[in-house]
Structure formats: structure tokens, C-alpha cells
Tab-separated table of C-alpha atoms and ligand atoms in Angstrom:
chain	number	residue	atom	x	y	z
A	106	MET	CA	9.248	-12.278	-3.513
A	107	ASP	CA	8.835	-15.760	-4.975
A	108	ILE	CA	5.937	-17.038	-2.858
A	109	LEU	CA	3.902	-13.980	-3.806
A	110	LYS	CA	4.734	-14.231	-7.494
A	111	GLN	CA	3.731	-17.900	-7.485
A	112	MET	CA	0.456	-17.028	-5.771
A	113	ILE	CA	-0.226	-14.296	-8.363
A	114	LEU	CA	0.520	-16.720	-11.256
A	115	ASN	CA	-1.555	-19.574	-9.732
A	116	LYS	CA	-4.505	-17.677	-8.331
A	117	GLY	CA	-4.500	-14.210	-9.929
A	118	ARG	CA	-6.791	-13.467	-12.856
A	119	VAL	CA	-6.224	-10.865	-15.518
A	120	VAL	CA	-9.471	-8.922	-15.808
A	121	ASN	CA	-8.177	-6.691	-18.589
A	122	GLU	CA	-4.798	-5.240	-19.497
A	123	ASP	CA	-4.984	-2.811	-16.563
A	124	ILE	CA	-6.527	-4.871	-13.777
A	125	LEU	CA	-5.376	-7.962	-11.951
A	126	LYS	CA	-7.917	-9.758	-9.707
A	127	VAL	CA	-6.368	-11.179	-6.536
A	128	ASP	CA	-9.542	-11.623	-4.523
A	129	SER	CA	-8.739	-15.125	-3.387
A	130	PHE	CA	-5.641	-14.231	-1.336
A	131	LEU	CA	-5.355	-10.458	-0.902
A	132	ASN	CA	-8.415	-8.312	-1.557
A	133	HIS	CA	-11.385	-10.390	-0.364
A	134	GLN	CA	-10.267	-13.745	1.075
A	135	VAL	CA	-6.896	-13.238	2.781
A	136	ASP	CA	-4.119	-15.841	2.979
A	137	TYR	CA	-2.641	-15.385	6.471
A	138	HIS	CA	0.504	-17.348	5.772
A	139	LEU	CA	1.313	-15.126	2.791
A	140	MET	CA	0.555	-12.028	4.888
A	141	LYS	CA	3.030	-13.212	7.563
A	142	GLU	CA	5.718	-13.722	4.919
A	143	ILE	CA	4.946	-10.281	3.507
A	144	GLY	CA	5.279	-8.711	6.993
A	145	SER	CA	8.628	-10.324	7.504
A	146	GLU	CA	9.872	-9.337	4.035
A	147	PHE	CA	8.956	-5.682	4.637
A	148	PHE	CA	10.572	-5.829	8.068
A	149	ASN	CA	13.856	-7.146	6.648
A	150	TYR	CA	13.937	-4.467	4.029
A	151	PHE	CA	12.968	-1.508	6.171
A	152	LYS	CA	14.459	-2.493	9.557
A	153	LYS	CA	17.297	0.031	9.260
A	154	TYR	CA	14.883	2.931	8.758
A	155	ASN	CA	13.907	3.398	12.455
A	156	ILE	CA	10.188	2.956	11.779
A	157	THR	CA	7.886	4.166	14.574
A	158	LYS	CA	4.516	3.444	12.950
A	159	VAL	CA	3.034	1.586	9.976
A	160	PHE	CA	0.328	3.418	8.062
A	161	THR	CA	-2.066	1.973	5.504
A	162	ILE	CA	-5.164	2.950	3.605
A	163	GLU	CA	-8.385	1.059	4.205
A	164	SER	CA	-9.268	-1.565	3.337
A	165	SER	CA	-7.054	-4.020	1.457
A	166	GLY	CA	-3.785	-2.612	2.842
A	167	ILE	CA	-4.777	-3.546	6.377
A	168	ALA	CA	-3.783	-7.252	6.300
A	169	PRO	CA	-0.185	-6.747	5.016
A	170	ALA	CA	0.161	-3.651	7.234
A	171	ILE	CA	-0.778	-5.353	10.496
A	172	MET	CA	1.640	-8.211	9.834
A	173	THR	CA	4.391	-5.651	9.110
A	174	ALA	CA	3.568	-3.639	12.269
A	175	SER	CA	3.699	-6.871	14.236
A	176	GLU	CA	7.252	-7.534	13.007
A	177	PHE	CA	8.311	-4.003	13.872
A	178	LYS	CA	6.370	-4.122	17.171
A	179	VAL	CA	4.893	-0.664	16.438
A	180	PRO	CA	1.277	0.502	16.047
A	181	MET	CA	-0.527	0.252	12.714
A	182	VAL	CA	-2.713	3.263	11.724
A	183	ILE	CA	-5.515	2.985	9.173
A	184	LEU	CA	-6.090	6.068	7.046
A	185	LYS	CA	-9.867	6.282	6.641
A	186	LYS	CA	-11.663	7.109	3.395
A	187	GLN	CA	-14.500	8.785	5.288
A	188	LYS	CA	-14.436	10.773	8.505
A	189	PRO	CA	-15.777	8.501	11.293
A	190	ASN	CA	-18.695	9.988	13.289
A	191	THR	CA	-16.645	9.548	16.455
A	192	LEU	CA	-13.910	11.838	15.194
A	193	ASP	CA	-14.375	15.482	16.311
A	194	THR	CA	-12.477	18.355	14.764
A	195	ASN	CA	-9.069	17.030	15.580
A	196	PHE	CA	-8.036	15.530	12.202
A	197	TYR	CA	-6.133	15.972	8.998
A	198	GLN	CA	-7.867	15.427	5.654
A	199	THR	CA	-6.833	15.398	2.035
A	200	PRO	CA	-8.839	14.552	-1.116
A	201	VAL	CA	-7.726	11.624	-3.269
A	202	LYS	CA	-8.895	10.667	-6.717
A	203	SER	CA	-8.984	6.997	-7.652
A	204	PHE	CA	-8.464	6.538	-11.375
A	205	THR	CA	-9.119	2.804	-11.216
A	206	LYS	CA	-12.486	3.299	-9.455
A	207	GLN	CA	-13.278	6.731	-10.926
A	208	SER	CA	-14.148	8.093	-7.505
A	209	MET	CA	-13.010	10.683	-4.965
A	210	TYR	CA	-12.598	10.268	-1.228
A	211	ASN	CA	-11.198	12.269	1.672
A	212	LEU	CA	-8.337	10.515	3.298
A	213	THR	CA	-8.689	11.161	7.045
A	214	LEU	CA	-6.309	10.855	9.983
A	215	SER	CA	-6.866	11.769	13.636
A	216	LYS	CA	-4.171	14.082	15.001
A	217	ASP	CA	-3.947	11.802	18.010
A	218	TYR	CA	-2.116	9.100	16.074
A	219	ILE	CA	0.744	11.015	14.552
A	220	SER	CA	3.476	13.253	15.855
A	221	GLU	CA	6.434	15.192	14.461
A	222	ASN	CA	8.784	12.532	15.793
A	223	ASP	CA	7.186	9.709	13.749
A	224	ARG	CA	9.072	7.875	11.030
A	225	ILE	CA	6.329	6.227	9.036
A	226	LEU	CA	6.286	3.219	6.779
A	227	ILE	CA	3.321	3.306	4.371
A	228	ILE	CA	2.087	-0.172	3.285
A	229	ASP	CA	-0.508	-0.727	0.545
A	230	ASP	CA	-1.773	-3.636	-1.520
A	231	PHE	CA	-1.519	-2.034	-5.001
A	232	LEU	CA	0.471	0.780	-6.533
A	233	ALA	CA	-1.216	1.909	-9.745
A	234	ASN	CA	-1.387	5.679	-10.387
A	235	GLY	CA	0.076	6.548	-7.019
A	236	GLU	CA	-2.828	8.778	-5.943
A	237	ALA	CA	-3.444	6.944	-2.659
A	238	ALA	CA	0.239	6.990	-1.763
A	239	LYS	CA	0.495	10.710	-2.656
A	240	GLY	CA	-2.534	11.403	-0.397
A	241	ALA	CA	-1.027	9.441	2.477
A	242	ILE	CA	2.315	11.246	2.048
A	243	LYS	CA	0.607	14.647	2.088
A	244	LEU	CA	-1.259	13.873	5.304
A	245	ILE	CA	1.858	12.563	7.015
A	246	GLU	CA	4.017	15.513	5.905
A	247	ASN	CA	1.337	18.068	6.824
A	248	ALA	CA	1.534	16.643	10.338
A	249	GLY	CA	5.297	17.254	10.347
A	250	ALA	CA	6.171	13.549	10.389
A	251	CYS	CA	8.553	11.760	8.051
A	252	VAL	CA	7.713	9.205	5.377
A	253	ALA	CA	10.602	6.747	5.918
A	254	GLY	CA	9.511	4.321	3.273
A	255	ILE	CA	6.715	2.872	1.136
A	256	GLY	CA	6.043	-0.859	0.873
A	257	ILE	CA	3.833	-2.156	-1.888
A	258	VAL	CA	2.566	-5.716	-2.289
A	259	ILE	CA	1.797	-5.508	-6.050
A	260	GLU	CA	3.137	-2.716	-8.218
A	261	LYS	CA	1.791	-2.287	-11.709
A	262	SER	CA	4.980	-0.819	-13.141
A	263	PHE	CA	3.283	0.056	-16.443
A	264	GLN	CA	1.211	2.647	-14.636
A	265	PRO	CA	2.751	5.938	-13.436
A	266	GLY	CA	2.754	5.563	-9.620
A	267	ARG	CA	6.219	4.069	-9.187
A	268	GLU	CA	7.921	6.685	-11.316
A	269	ILE	CA	6.145	9.545	-9.492
A	270	LEU	CA	7.306	8.279	-6.103
A	271	ASP	CA	10.861	7.562	-7.319
A	272	LYS	CA	11.144	11.044	-8.807
A	273	ALA	CA	9.888	12.562	-5.522
A	274	GLY	CA	12.750	10.740	-3.772
A	275	TYR	CA	10.842	8.209	-1.636
A	276	VAL	CA	12.235	4.745	-0.846
A	277	VAL	CA	9.764	2.346	-2.469
A	278	TYR	CA	9.978	-1.452	-2.095
A	279	SER	CA	7.485	-3.501	-4.089
A	280	LEU	CA	7.261	-7.252	-3.526
A	281	ALA	CA	5.926	-8.082	-7.043
A	282	ARG	CA	6.448	-5.711	-9.981
A	283	ILE	CA	4.188	-6.333	-12.950
A	284	ASN	CA	5.505	-5.204	-16.312
A	285	SER	CA	2.444	-6.079	-18.336
A	286	LEU	CA	-0.982	-7.739	-18.215
A	287	LYS	CA	-1.390	-7.720	-21.974
A	288	ASN	CA	-2.767	-10.760	-23.894
A	289	ASN	CA	-4.113	-12.208	-20.655
A	290	LYS	CA	-0.553	-12.872	-19.518
A	291	ILE	CA	1.096	-11.732	-16.213
A	292	GLU	CA	4.655	-10.588	-16.896
A	293	PHE	CA	6.930	-9.597	-14.005
A	294	ILE	CA	9.946	-7.340	-13.829
A	295	ASP	CA	12.755	-9.391	-12.209
B	1336	G4P	P1	-3.497	4.583	-6.980
B	1336	G4P	O1	-3.881	4.714	-5.547
B	1336	G4P	O2	-2.182	3.911	-7.163
B	1336	G4P	O3	-3.657	5.827	-7.734
B	1336	G4P	O4	-4.516	3.577	-7.590
B	1336	G4P	P2	-6.011	3.798	-7.926
B	1336	G4P	O5	-6.498	4.981	-7.140
B	1336	G4P	O6	-6.137	3.767	-9.358
B	1336	G4P	O7	-6.559	2.501	-7.234
B	1336	G4P	C1	-7.741	2.554	-6.498
B	1336	G4P	C2	-8.178	1.287	-5.931
B	1336	G4P	O8	-8.112	0.258	-6.907
B	1336	G4P	C3	-7.375	0.797	-4.784
B	1336	G4P	O9	-8.240	0.045	-3.935
B	1336	G4P	C4	-6.397	-0.178	-5.412
B	1336	G4P	O10	-5.943	-1.134	-4.503
B	1336	G4P	C5	-7.282	-0.781	-6.413
B	1336	G4P	N1	-6.561	-1.327	-7.589
B	1336	G4P	C6	-5.757	-0.646	-8.440
B	1336	G4P	N2	-5.362	-1.499	-9.411
B	1336	G4P	C7	-5.851	-2.733	-9.113
B	1336	G4P	C8	-5.753	-3.987	-9.718
B	1336	G4P	O11	-5.125	-4.180	-10.738
B	1336	G4P	N3	-6.402	-4.999	-9.113
B	1336	G4P	C9	-7.111	-4.835	-7.989
B	1336	G4P	N4	-7.737	-5.911	-7.439
B	1336	G4P	N5	-7.281	-3.623	-7.392
B	1336	G4P	C10	-6.648	-2.597	-7.972
B	1336	G4P	P3	-9.177	0.769	-2.928
B	1336	G4P	O12	-10.168	1.686	-3.589
B	1336	G4P	O13	-8.286	1.468	-1.936
B	1336	G4P	O14	-10.019	-0.371	-2.351
B	1336	G4P	P4	-9.731	-1.414	-1.242
B	1336	G4P	O15	-9.672	-2.728	-1.906
B	1336	G4P	O16	-8.380	-1.130	-0.578
B	1336	G4P	O17	-10.824	-1.227	-0.272
């Protein structure tokens, strides 16, 4: 997606050879025009998959996910990293390890917002090691629903997440695929 790649080149900053900072348009300040374009790109790619809900993981996946849900005209569901106090016993939960942040959290989903008939599109901002995506998949499949596709804004293809999801047979569409961040240079896969 050219507009995204240009934004990454113009405004992204290589922190080190593993981490790209995109705070100015995706993770902290959010560019609404870019998010709208992202929503429409995911819609065009996944429109034949009969999506009934868009799921994301808080917090940085929410902006691209709501724009995608708006295109599909379906609800967007936020997988929580902590169980909200308002949630009683009616929930699914699975532990996720973040390698990037060296932390663990319990991905949590109320049983009220998923059913066996759902065909779910997972949207997230980054795909790195694939742990968040694997956690989301596990929750969805435990609930008997189907993961119809996975849409990623920025994939770091040099980390293992993409290969894990491909091997497991999921349909993954990433809008920008980064081959390398070495030598302070952002290199895309075409
Ligand atoms: P994984 O899900 O693919 O295994 O990735 P990992 O656990 O390693 O990533 C954990 C967090 O770090 C995620 O944010 C992810 O978006 C973020 N992250 C991973 N690589 C990068 C990167 O190169 N740049 C930036 N800016 N973030 C990266 P999170 O903990 O879910 O936080 P939030 O921002 O969504 O609240």
C-alpha cells in the first residue's frame, strides 16, 4: 500500500534493527486519513470472505480495526489485555507473551460478543513474533468461531510471525512488509 509505505519512509524512525517507531501516525498520534485508506484496503481484500465481525487487540489495533469494521458495516470487538471489573464469569481468556515488551498478559473476551456462526477478521498494527495473533486465534477458535482472515498494517517479515501464520494455513494480508531495519534503513518486500 503505497500511501502507507510513504508514511513509514517519511515519518517512521528506526529505533534499532528490530523496532520501528511509528508514533506520529499509528501508535500514539493517529492519522485518520491513513486509517480510512487502510480500512478500505482491508475491505477490498477481504470482502469475499463473508466477515461478520472485526476483532483487534488493544490498543494500537483499534484505529485501523474500527475503520475496517466501518467499511464492512459489522461490529468491531476489542480483545482486552486485562479482565475489566465489569466482566463477570462469562469470558474466554488466554495468556500471551510479548517478546518485544518482555511481558505477559491475559487476552480476554466476553462470551457475549462471539458466536459459533462468526467469521472473524483479525486486524492488528504490527506482526512481529505472532504471539498476539496466536492468542487471538486461540480465543476465537475456543469459542467455536472461524478466523476468516488476518489483516496487518506493518509486518516485520524478518521476525517469525508471518511464517507461523502461513504454515498454520491462515489468510494473512499485510499492507507493508518490512524485510529489514538494518543500518538504520527501512527496506520493504515488494
Ligand atoms: P507479536 O504479537 O507479533 O508476537 O509481537 P510482540 O508481542 O513482540 O509485540 C508486542 C507489542 O509490541 C505490540 O504492541 C506490538 O504492536 C508492538 N511492536 C512490535 N514490534 C514493534 C515495532 O517494531 N514498533 C512498534 N512501535 N511496536 C512494535 P502492544 O503491546 O500490543 O501495545 P499497543 O501499542 O497495541 O498498546
